[in-house]
Structures are given as structure tokens and as C-alpha cells.
Amino acid sequence: MSTDWYLQDVRYFSGYENSEISEAFGSFDEFLAQSPETYKVFINDKLVEKTIIIQSESDYNKRRILFKKDDVLWGDLITHDNEKWLVTERPFFNKIHSKSKMALCTNVLSFEVDGEREIVGWTDFNQPIYSDEPNIVTIEFPCVVEDASDLKSNNEEEVNLPNGDMALIISYTDSEQITEDREFSMFNQTYRISGIDKSKTKDSLGVLKLVVKRVQSN
């Protein structure tokens, strides 16, 4: 069975569309079961496995993926071969299977914040007594890193950014850590979030592109 068949747009013009689509669903299940490009992956660190097709692209850090409808969502993090991959394109369902693209997360955006202190006892009035020791919690966002040369504006013109600046692509989040002017460390340098592009998000799905600037040391 030809792999290329699954990459074509599906068009039906007769009165037997439902029958044809039903048969095509079965064919895709067969393809998933037999293809050498089939992999078992985990989505967003959940313990339930999903079966998807992963195909190479000219860019080694990017892959095309085929999967059953709603098995993978826009902005999901896929664990494949012990690496994190970010679903960067909104999935398209062609009435047989969904397809999208994913990119390798080459770094992790992390912040250390104060977490809840440990409860070490209770008062006579049943109120908690908290430890005096601070509880530092690390919040992590696996990210795709793009340097300034990869950035383009909405009209496909190159964006001029100072040397050392870059963009980070992360899963959609409403975390209070992802705000403009927030500083963080990466590559042994300090960076500041200077812009947040939400154009590739919808209904709390998708990806955020963070434009980050290197903070010059005094």
C-alpha cells in the first residue's frame, strides 16, 4: 500500500462517500499497524500511549506526523525517543486522518518560584504550622529555539534583531511566569522576554512565540 495515498487531499463526488470514508478509516488503521514509520509516543507526559506516523523532513529537527483525529492537538508535547517534540502546526483532518508537524525542543525555559511551604504541624485550633524553610519550585517549559536569522514578520520579511537575541516557541500557556520583561537564564546568559506572539493560538490551544533579548551585563 502506497504511503503517498495518505498524504493526498481526500475528495469524493459520488453518492458513496460514507462507504468510501469508512473503508479509508480501516485502511489507515491497517497502515498504522504495518508502517515502519509507526511509533508509540506519549502526549504531554501522560501515561497513555498514542500510535502515530512520524516522517522525516529536510530539516532534521522537524517531522511530519499523521494520526487519528484528536489523538494529537495543536501545541501538544510529544515524547519520542526520550526527546520532547512540540506540535507547531494546527492539525488538519482530511476525513481519514489528521496531519501536522512537530519540532524538536532543544532547550527548556525554566523559572524558580516560591512554592507552598511544608506543613510541619497543627495549632490547638487546627490551623497549619508551616516550615520556616523556603520551598523553591522549578517551573519548566520545553521550547524550540530559533535564532534571529530564522525570524520573519507576518509579511515574510526578515526581522532585524540584535546579535544574540532569539525566539522561543512553547506550548500555549496562561502561566503568570510568561510575561513581558520577565528575565531568565539560558546558554549561560541572562535573557528578557521582550514580546509574546499569540497569533498561532486558538481556544487555549497552539503555540506561543517569545521574542527574547539578551540582557547586557554591566
Coordinates of N, CA and C in Angstrom, one line a residue, residues 9-210:
D9 N -5.1 15.0 -0.6 CA -6.4 15.5 -0.2 C -7.4 14.6 -0.6
V10 N -8.4 14.4 0.3 CA -9.5 13.4 0.0 C -10.7 14.1 -0.5
R11 N -11.1 13.7 -1.7 CA -12.3 14.3 -2.4 C -13.2 13.2 -2.9
Y12 N -14.5 13.4 -2.6 CA -15.5 12.4 -3.1 C -16.6 13.1 -3.8
F13 N -17.0 12.5 -4.9 CA -18.0 13.2 -5.7 C -19.2 12.3 -6.0
S14 N -19.2 11.0 -5.6 CA -20.3 10.1 -5.8 C -21.2 10.1 -4.7
G15 N -22.2 9.2 -4.7 CA -23.1 9.1 -3.6 C -22.7 8.0 -2.6
Y16 N -21.5 7.6 -2.7 CA -21.0 6.5 -1.8 C -19.9 7.1 -0.8
E17 N -20.0 8.4 -0.5 CA -18.9 9.0 0.3 C -18.8 8.3 1.6
N18 N -19.9 8.0 2.3 CA -19.8 7.4 3.7 C -19.1 6.1 3.6
S19 N -19.5 5.3 2.6 CA -18.9 3.9 2.5 C -17.4 4.1 2.2
E20 N -17.0 5.0 1.3 CA -15.6 5.2 1.0 C -14.8 5.6 2.2
I21 N -15.4 6.6 2.9 CA -14.7 7.1 4.1 C -14.5 6.0 5.2
S22 N -15.5 5.2 5.4 CA -15.4 4.1 6.3 C -14.3 3.1 5.9
E23 N -14.2 2.8 4.7 CA -13.2 1.9 4.2 C -11.8 2.5 4.4
A24 N -11.7 3.9 4.1 CA -10.5 4.6 4.3 C -10.0 4.6 5.7
F25 N -11.0 4.7 6.7 CA -10.6 4.7 8.1 C -9.9 3.3 8.4
G26 N -10.5 2.3 7.9 CA -10.0 1.0 8.1 C -8.6 0.8 7.5
S27 N -8.4 1.4 6.3 CA -7.1 1.4 5.7 C -6.1 2.1 6.5
F28 N -6.4 3.2 7.1 CA -5.5 4.0 7.9 C -5.1 3.2 9.1
D29 N -6.1 2.5 9.7 CA -5.7 1.6 10.9 C -4.7 0.6 10.5
E30 N -5.0 0.0 9.3 CA -4.0 -1.0 8.8 C -2.7 -0.4 8.5
F31 N -2.7 0.8 8.0 CA -1.4 1.5 7.7 C -0.6 1.7 9.0
L32 N -1.4 2.2 10.1 CA -0.7 2.4 11.4 C -0.1 1.1 11.9
A33 N -0.8 0.0 11.7 CA -0.4 -1.3 12.2 C 0.9 -1.9 11.5
Q34 N 1.0 -1.5 10.2 CA 2.1 -2.1 9.4 C 3.2 -1.2 9.0
S35 N 3.0 0.1 9.0 CA 4.1 1.0 8.5 C 5.3 1.0 9.4
P36 N 6.5 1.0 8.7 CA 7.8 1.1 9.5 C 7.9 2.5 10.1
E37 N 7.1 3.4 9.7 CA 7.2 4.8 10.3 C 6.2 5.0 11.5
T38 N 5.6 3.9 11.9 CA 4.7 3.9 13.1 C 5.5 3.9 14.4
Y39 N 5.1 4.8 15.3 CA 5.7 4.8 16.6 C 4.7 5.0 17.7
K40 N 5.0 4.5 18.9 CA 4.2 4.7 20.1 C 4.8 5.9 20.8
V41 N 4.0 6.9 21.1 CA 4.5 8.1 21.8 C 3.6 8.4 23.0
F42 N 4.1 9.3 23.9 CA 3.4 9.8 25.0 C 3.1 11.3 24.7
I43 N 1.9 11.7 25.1 CA 1.4 13.1 24.8 C 1.4 13.8 26.2
N44 N 2.1 15.0 26.3 CA 2.0 15.8 27.5 C 2.3 15.0 28.7
D45 N 3.3 14.1 28.6 CA 3.7 13.3 29.8 C 2.7 12.4 30.4
K46 N 1.5 12.2 29.7 CA 0.5 11.3 30.2 C 1.0 9.9 29.9
L47 N 0.5 8.9 30.8 CA 1.0 7.6 30.7 C 0.3 6.7 29.6
V48 N -0.7 7.3 28.9 CA -1.4 6.6 27.9 C -0.7 6.8 26.5
E49 N -0.3 5.7 25.9 CA 0.4 5.8 24.6 C -0.6 6.1 23.5
K50 N 0.0 6.8 22.5 CA -0.7 7.0 21.2 C 0.1 6.5 20.1
T51 N -0.5 6.0 19.0 CA 0.2 5.5 17.9 C 0.1 6.5 16.7
I52 N 1.2 6.9 16.2 CA 1.3 7.9 15.2 C 2.3 7.6 14.1
I53 N 2.2 8.2 12.9 CA 3.2 8.0 11.9 C 4.1 9.2 12.0
I54 N 5.4 9.0 12.0 CA 6.4 10.1 12.0 C 7.3 10.0 10.8
Q55 N 7.3 11.1 10.0 CA 8.0 11.1 8.7 C 9.0 12.2 8.7
S56 N 10.2 12.0 8.1 CA 11.3 12.9 8.1 C 11.0 14.1 7.2
E57 N 11.7 15.2 7.5 CA 11.6 16.4 6.7 C 13.1 16.8 6.3
S58 N 13.2 17.8 5.5 CA 14.6 18.2 5.1 C 15.3 18.8 6.3
D59 N 14.6 19.4 7.2 CA 15.2 19.9 8.5 C 15.2 18.7 9.5
Y60 N 16.4 18.3 9.9 CA 16.5 17.2 10.8 C 15.7 17.3 12.1
N61 N 15.5 18.6 12.6 CA 14.8 18.9 13.8 C 13.3 19.0 13.6
K62 N 12.8 18.7 12.5 CA 11.4 18.8 12.2 C 10.8 17.5 11.7
R63 N 9.6 17.1 12.0 CA 9.0 15.9 11.5 C 7.5 16.2 11.0
R64 N 7.1 15.4 10.1 CA 5.6 15.4 9.7 C 5.0 14.3 10.4
I65 N 3.8 14.5 10.9 CA 3.1 13.4 11.7 C 1.7 13.2 11.1
L66 N 1.3 11.9 11.1 CA -0.1 11.5 10.8 C -0.7 10.8 11.9
F67 N -2.0 11.0 12.2 CA -2.5 10.3 13.4 C -4.1 10.4 13.3
K68 N -4.7 9.6 14.2 CA -6.2 9.6 14.2 C -6.7 10.9 14.8
K69 N -7.9 11.3 14.3 CA -8.4 12.6 14.7 C -8.4 12.8 16.2
D70 N -7.9 13.9 16.7 CA -7.9 14.3 18.1 C -6.9 13.5 19.0
D71 N -6.2 12.6 18.4 CA -5.2 11.9 19.2 C -4.0 12.9 19.6
V72 N -3.8 13.9 18.7 CA -2.7 14.9 19.0 C -3.4 16.2 18.7
L73 N -3.1 17.2 19.6 CA -3.7 18.5 19.5 C -2.6 19.6 19.2
W74 N -2.9 20.7 18.7 CA -2.0 21.8 18.5 C -1.4 22.3 19.8
G75 N -0.1 22.3 19.8 CA 0.7 22.7 21.0 C 1.0 21.6 21.9
D76 N 0.6 20.4 21.6 CA 0.9 19.2 22.5 C 2.4 19.0 22.5
L77 N 2.9 18.4 23.6 CA 4.3 18.0 23.7 C 4.3 16.5 23.5
I78 N 5.1 16.0 22.5 CA 5.2 14.6 22.2 C 6.5 14.0 22.7
T79 N 6.5 13.0 23.5 CA 7.7 12.3 23.9 C 8.0 11.2 22.9
H80 N 9.1 11.3 22.2 CA 9.5 10.3 21.2 C 11.0 10.1 21.3
D81 N 11.4 8.9 21.4 CA 12.9 8.5 21.6 C 13.5 9.4 22.7
N82 N 12.8 9.5 23.8 CA 13.2 10.2 25.0 C 13.5 11.7 24.8
E83 N 12.9 12.2 23.7 CA 13.1 13.7 23.5 C 11.7 14.3 23.4
K84 N 11.6 15.6 23.7 CA 10.4 16.3 23.6 C 10.2 17.0 22.2
W85 N 9.1 16.8 21.6 CA 8.8 17.5 20.3 C 7.5 18.3 20.5
L86 N 7.5 19.5 19.9 CA 6.3 20.4 20.1 C 5.5 20.4 18.8
V87 N 4.2 20.2 18.9 CA 3.3 20.2 17.7 C 3.1 21.7 17.3
T88 N 3.8 22.1 16.3 CA 3.8 23.5 16.0 C 2.7 24.0 15.0
E89 N 2.1 23.1 14.3 CA 1.1 23.5 13.3 C -0.3 22.9 13.7
R90 N -1.3 23.7 13.4 CA -2.7 23.3 13.7 C -3.0 22.0 12.9
P91 N -3.4 20.9 13.5 CA -3.7 19.7 12.8 C -4.8 19.9 11.8
F92 N -4.7 19.3 10.6 CA -5.7 19.3 9.6 C -6.3 17.9 9.4
F93 N -7.6 17.8 9.5 CA -8.2 16.5 9.4 C -8.8 16.4 8.0
N94 N -8.4 15.3 7.2 CA -8.8 15.2 5.8 C -9.9 14.1 5.6
K95 N -10.7 13.9 6.7 CA -11.8 12.9 6.7 C -11.3 11.5 6.9
I96 N -10.0 11.3 6.9 CA -9.4 9.9 7.1 C -8.5 9.9 8.3
H97 N -7.6 10.9 8.3 CA -6.6 11.0 9.4 C -6.3 12.5 9.5
S98 N -5.6 12.8 10.6 CA -5.1 14.2 10.8 C -3.6 14.2 10.5
K99 N -3.1 15.4 10.1 CA -1.7 15.6 9.9 C -1.3 16.9 10.4
S100 N 0.0 17.0 10.8 CA 0.5 18.2 11.4 C 2.1 18.1 11.3
K101 N 2.7 19.0 12.0 CA 4.2 19.0 12.0 C 4.6 19.2 13.5
M102 N 5.8 18.7 13.8 CA 6.4 18.9 15.1 C 7.8 19.3 15.0
A103 N 8.3 20.0 16.0 CA 9.7 20.4 16.0 C 10.4 20.0 17.3
L104 N 11.7 19.7 17.3 CA 12.4 19.2 18.4 C 12.6 20.4 19.4
C105 N 12.3 20.1 20.7 CA 12.6 21.1 21.8 C 14.0 20.9 22.1
T106 N 14.8 21.9 21.8 CA 16.3 21.8 22.1 C 16.7 22.4 23.4
N107 N 15.8 23.0 24.1 CA 16.1 23.6 25.4 C 14.9 23.6 26.3
V108 N 15.1 24.1 27.5 CA 14.0 24.2 28.5 C 14.0 25.6 29.1
L109 N 12.9 26.3 29.0 CA 12.8 27.6 29.6 C 12.3 27.4 31.0
S110 N 13.1 27.8 32.0 CA 12.8 27.5 33.4 C 12.8 28.7 34.3
F111 N 11.9 28.6 35.3 CA 11.9 29.7 36.3 C 11.8 29.1 37.7
E112 N 12.5 29.7 38.7 CA 12.4 29.2 40.0 C 11.4 30.2 40.8
V113 N 10.4 29.6 41.4 CA 9.4 30.4 42.2 C 9.2 29.8 43.5
D114 N 8.7 30.6 44.4 CA 8.3 30.2 45.8 C 7.1 29.3 45.7
G115 N 7.2 28.1 46.2 CA 6.1 27.2 46.3 C 5.5 27.2 47.7
E116 N 4.5 26.4 47.9 CA 3.9 26.4 49.2 C 4.9 25.7 50.2
R117 N 4.9 26.3 51.4 CA 5.8 25.8 52.4 C 5.2 24.5 53.0
E118 N 6.1 23.6 53.5 CA 5.7 22.4 54.0 C 5.0 22.6 55.4
I119 N 3.9 21.8 55.6 CA 3.2 21.9 56.8 C 3.9 20.9 57.8
V120 N 4.3 21.5 59.0 CA 5.1 20.7 59.9 C 4.3 20.4 61.2
G121 N 3.1 20.9 61.3 CA 2.3 20.6 62.5 C 1.0 21.4 62.4
W122 N 0.3 21.3 63.5 CA -1.0 22.0 63.6 C -1.2 22.7 65.0
T123 N -1.9 23.8 65.0 CA -2.1 24.5 66.3 C -3.2 23.8 67.0
D124 N -3.5 24.3 68.3 CA -4.6 23.8 69.1 C -5.9 24.1 68.4
F125 N -5.9 25.1 67.5 CA -7.1 25.5 66.8 C -7.2 24.9 65.4
N126 N -6.4 23.8 65.2 CA -6.4 23.1 64.0 C -6.0 23.9 62.8
Q127 N -5.1 24.9 63.0 CA -4.5 25.7 61.9 C -3.1 25.2 61.6
P128 N -2.8 25.1 60.3 CA -1.5 24.6 59.9 C -0.3 25.4 60.4
I129 N 0.8 24.7 60.7 CA 2.1 25.4 61.1 C 3.0 25.1 59.9
Y130 N 3.5 26.1 59.3 CA 4.4 26.0 58.1 C 5.9 26.0 58.5
S131 N 6.7 25.3 57.7 CA 8.1 25.3 57.9 C 8.7 26.7 57.6
D132 N 9.7 27.1 58.3 CA 10.4 28.3 58.0 C 11.3 28.2 56.8
E133 N 11.6 27.0 56.3 CA 12.4 26.8 55.2 C 11.7 27.1 53.9
P134 N 12.3 27.9 53.0 CA 11.6 28.2 51.7 C 11.5 27.0 50.9
N135 N 10.4 26.9 50.1 CA 10.2 25.8 49.2 C 10.3 26.3 47.8
I136 N 11.4 26.1 47.1 CA 11.7 26.7 45.8 C 11.2 25.6 44.8
V137 N 10.3 26.0 43.9 CA 9.8 25.1 42.8 C 10.2 25.6 41.5
T138 N 10.7 24.7 40.6 CA 11.1 25.0 39.3 C 10.0 24.7 38.3
I139 N 9.6 25.7 37.5 CA 8.6 25.6 36.5 C 9.3 25.6 35.2
E140 N 9.0 24.5 34.4 CA 9.7 24.3 33.1 C 8.8 24.3 31.9
F141 N 9.3 24.9 30.8 CA 8.6 24.9 29.5 C 9.6 24.5 28.4
P142 N 9.4 23.2 28.0 CA 10.3 22.8 26.9 C 10.1 23.7 25.7
C143 N 11.1 24.0 25.0 CA 11.0 25.0 23.9 C 11.8 24.7 22.7
V144 N 11.3 25.2 21.6 CA 12.0 25.2 20.3 C 12.7 26.5 20.2
V145 N 14.0 26.5 20.0 CA 14.9 27.7 19.9 C 15.1 28.1 18.5
E146 N 14.8 29.4 18.2 CA 15.1 29.9 16.9 C 16.1 31.1 17.1
D147 N 17.1 31.2 16.2 CA 17.9 32.4 16.3 C 17.3 33.5 15.5
A148 N 17.9 34.7 15.5 CA 17.4 35.8 14.8 C 17.3 35.6 13.3
S149 N 18.1 34.8 12.8 CA 18.1 34.6 11.3 C 16.9 33.8 10.8
D150 N 16.3 33.1 11.8 CA 15.1 32.3 11.4 C 13.8 33.1 11.5
L151 N 13.8 34.3 12.1 CA 12.6 35.0 12.3 C 12.2 35.8 11.1
K152 N 10.9 35.8 10.9 CA 10.3 36.5 9.8 C 9.0 37.2 10.3
S153 N 8.7 38.4 9.8 CA 7.5 39.1 10.1 C 6.3 38.4 9.4
N154 N 5.1 38.9 9.7 CA 3.9 38.3 9.1 C 3.9 38.4 7.6
N155 N 4.6 39.4 7.0 CA 4.7 39.5 5.5 C 5.9 38.9 5.0
E156 N 6.5 37.9 5.8 CA 7.7 37.1 5.4 C 9.0 37.9 5.2
E157 N 9.0 39.1 5.7 CA 10.3 39.8 5.7 C 11.1 39.5 6.9
E158 N 12.4 39.5 6.8 CA 13.3 39.1 7.9 C 13.1 40.2 9.0
V159 N 13.2 39.7 10.2 CA 13.1 40.7 11.4 C 14.5 41.0 11.8
N160 N 14.8 42.3 12.0 CA 16.1 42.7 12.4 C 16.1 42.7 14.0
L161 N 17.0 41.8 14.5 CA 17.2 41.7 15.9 C 18.7 41.8 16.2
P162 N 19.0 42.4 17.3 CA 20.4 42.5 17.7 C 21.1 41.1 17.8
N163 N 22.3 41.0 17.6 CA 23.1 39.7 17.7 C 22.9 39.1 19.1
G164 N 22.5 37.8 19.1 CA 22.4 37.2 20.4 C 20.9 37.0 20.8
D165 N 20.0 37.8 20.2 CA 18.6 37.7 20.5 C 18.0 36.5 19.8
M166 N 16.9 36.0 20.2 CA 16.3 34.8 19.7 C 14.8 34.7 20.0
A167 N 14.2 33.6 19.4 CA 12.8 33.4 19.7 C 12.7 32.0 20.3
L168 N 11.8 31.8 21.3 CA 11.5 30.5 21.9 C 10.0 30.2 21.6
I169 N 9.8 29.0 21.1 CA 8.4 28.6 20.8 C 8.0 27.6 21.9
I170 N 6.9 27.8 22.6 CA 6.4 26.9 23.7 C 5.0 26.6 23.5
S171 N 4.5 25.6 24.2 CA 3.1 25.3 24.2 C 2.3 26.5 24.7
Y172 N 1.1 26.7 24.3 CA 0.2 27.7 24.8 C 0.1 27.6 26.3
T173 N 0.2 28.7 27.0 CA 0.0 28.6 28.5 C -0.4 30.0 29.0
D174 N -1.2 30.0 30.1 CA -1.6 31.3 30.7 C -0.8 31.5 32.0
S175 N 0.3 30.8 32.1 CA 1.2 30.9 33.3 C 1.6 32.4 33.5
E176 N 1.6 32.8 34.8 CA 2.0 34.1 35.1 C 3.5 34.3 35.0
Q177 N 4.2 33.2 34.7 CA 5.7 33.4 34.5 C 5.9 33.9 33.1
I178 N 5.0 33.7 32.2 CA 5.3 34.1 30.8 C 4.7 35.5 30.6
T179 N 5.5 36.5 31.0 CA 5.1 37.9 30.8 C 6.2 38.7 30.3
E180 N 5.9 39.8 29.6 CA 7.0 40.6 29.1 C 7.8 41.2 30.2
D181 N 9.1 41.3 30.0 CA 10.1 41.8 30.9 C 10.6 40.8 31.9
R182 N 10.0 39.6 31.9 CA 10.5 38.5 32.7 C 11.8 38.1 32.3
E183 N 12.8 37.9 33.3 CA 14.1 37.5 33.0 C 14.3 36.0 33.3
F184 N 15.3 35.4 32.6 CA 15.6 34.0 32.8 C 17.0 33.7 32.3
S185 N 17.5 32.6 32.7 CA 18.9 32.2 32.2 C 18.8 31.1 31.2
M186 N 19.7 31.2 30.2 CA 19.8 30.1 29.2 C 21.1 30.3 28.5
F187 N 21.8 29.2 28.1 CA 23.1 29.3 27.5 C 24.1 30.1 28.3
N188 N 24.0 30.0 29.6 CA 24.9 30.8 30.5 C 24.8 32.3 30.3
Q189 N 23.6 32.8 29.8 CA 23.3 34.2 29.6 C 22.0 34.5 30.2
T190 N 21.8 35.8 30.5 CA 20.5 36.3 31.0 C 19.7 36.9 29.9
Y191 N 18.5 36.5 29.8 CA 17.6 37.0 28.7 C 16.3 37.6 29.3
R192 N 15.7 38.5 28.5 CA 14.4 39.1 29.0 C 13.4 38.9 27.9
I193 N 12.2 38.5 28.3 CA 11.1 38.4 27.3 C 10.7 39.8 26.9
S194 N 10.8 40.1 25.6 CA 10.5 41.4 25.1 C 9.2 41.4 24.3
G195 N 8.7 40.3 23.9 CA 7.5 40.2 23.1 C 6.9 38.8 23.2
I196 N 5.5 38.7 23.1 CA 4.8 37.5 23.1 C 3.9 37.5 21.9
D197 N 4.1 36.6 21.0 CA 3.3 36.4 19.8 C 2.3 35.3 20.0
K198 N 1.0 35.7 20.0 CA -0.1 34.8 20.2 C -0.9 34.5 19.0
S199 N -0.3 34.8 17.8 CA -1.0 34.6 16.5 C -1.3 33.2 16.2
K200 N -0.5 32.2 16.8 CA -0.7 30.8 16.5 C -1.4 30.1 17.7
T201 N -2.4 30.8 18.2 CA -3.2 30.2 19.3 C -4.7 30.3 19.0
K202 N -5.5 29.4 19.5 CA -7.0 29.5 19.4 C -7.6 28.6 20.4
D203 N -8.5 29.2 21.2 CA -9.2 28.4 22.2 C -8.3 27.7 23.1
S204 N -7.3 28.4 23.6 CA -6.3 27.8 24.6 C -5.5 26.7 24.0
L205 N -5.4 26.6 22.7 CA -4.5 25.6 22.1 C -3.5 26.4 21.2
G206 N -2.4 25.7 20.8 CA -1.5 26.3 19.9 C -0.1 26.5 20.6
V207 N 0.6 27.5 20.0 CA 2.0 27.7 20.5 C 2.2 29.2 20.6
L208 N 3.0 29.6 21.6 CA 3.4 31.0 21.8 C 4.8 31.1 21.3
K209 N 5.1 32.3 20.6 CA 6.4 32.6 20.2 C 6.9 33.8 21.1
L210 N 8.0 33.5 21.9 CA 8.5 34.5 22.7 C 9.8 35.1 22.1

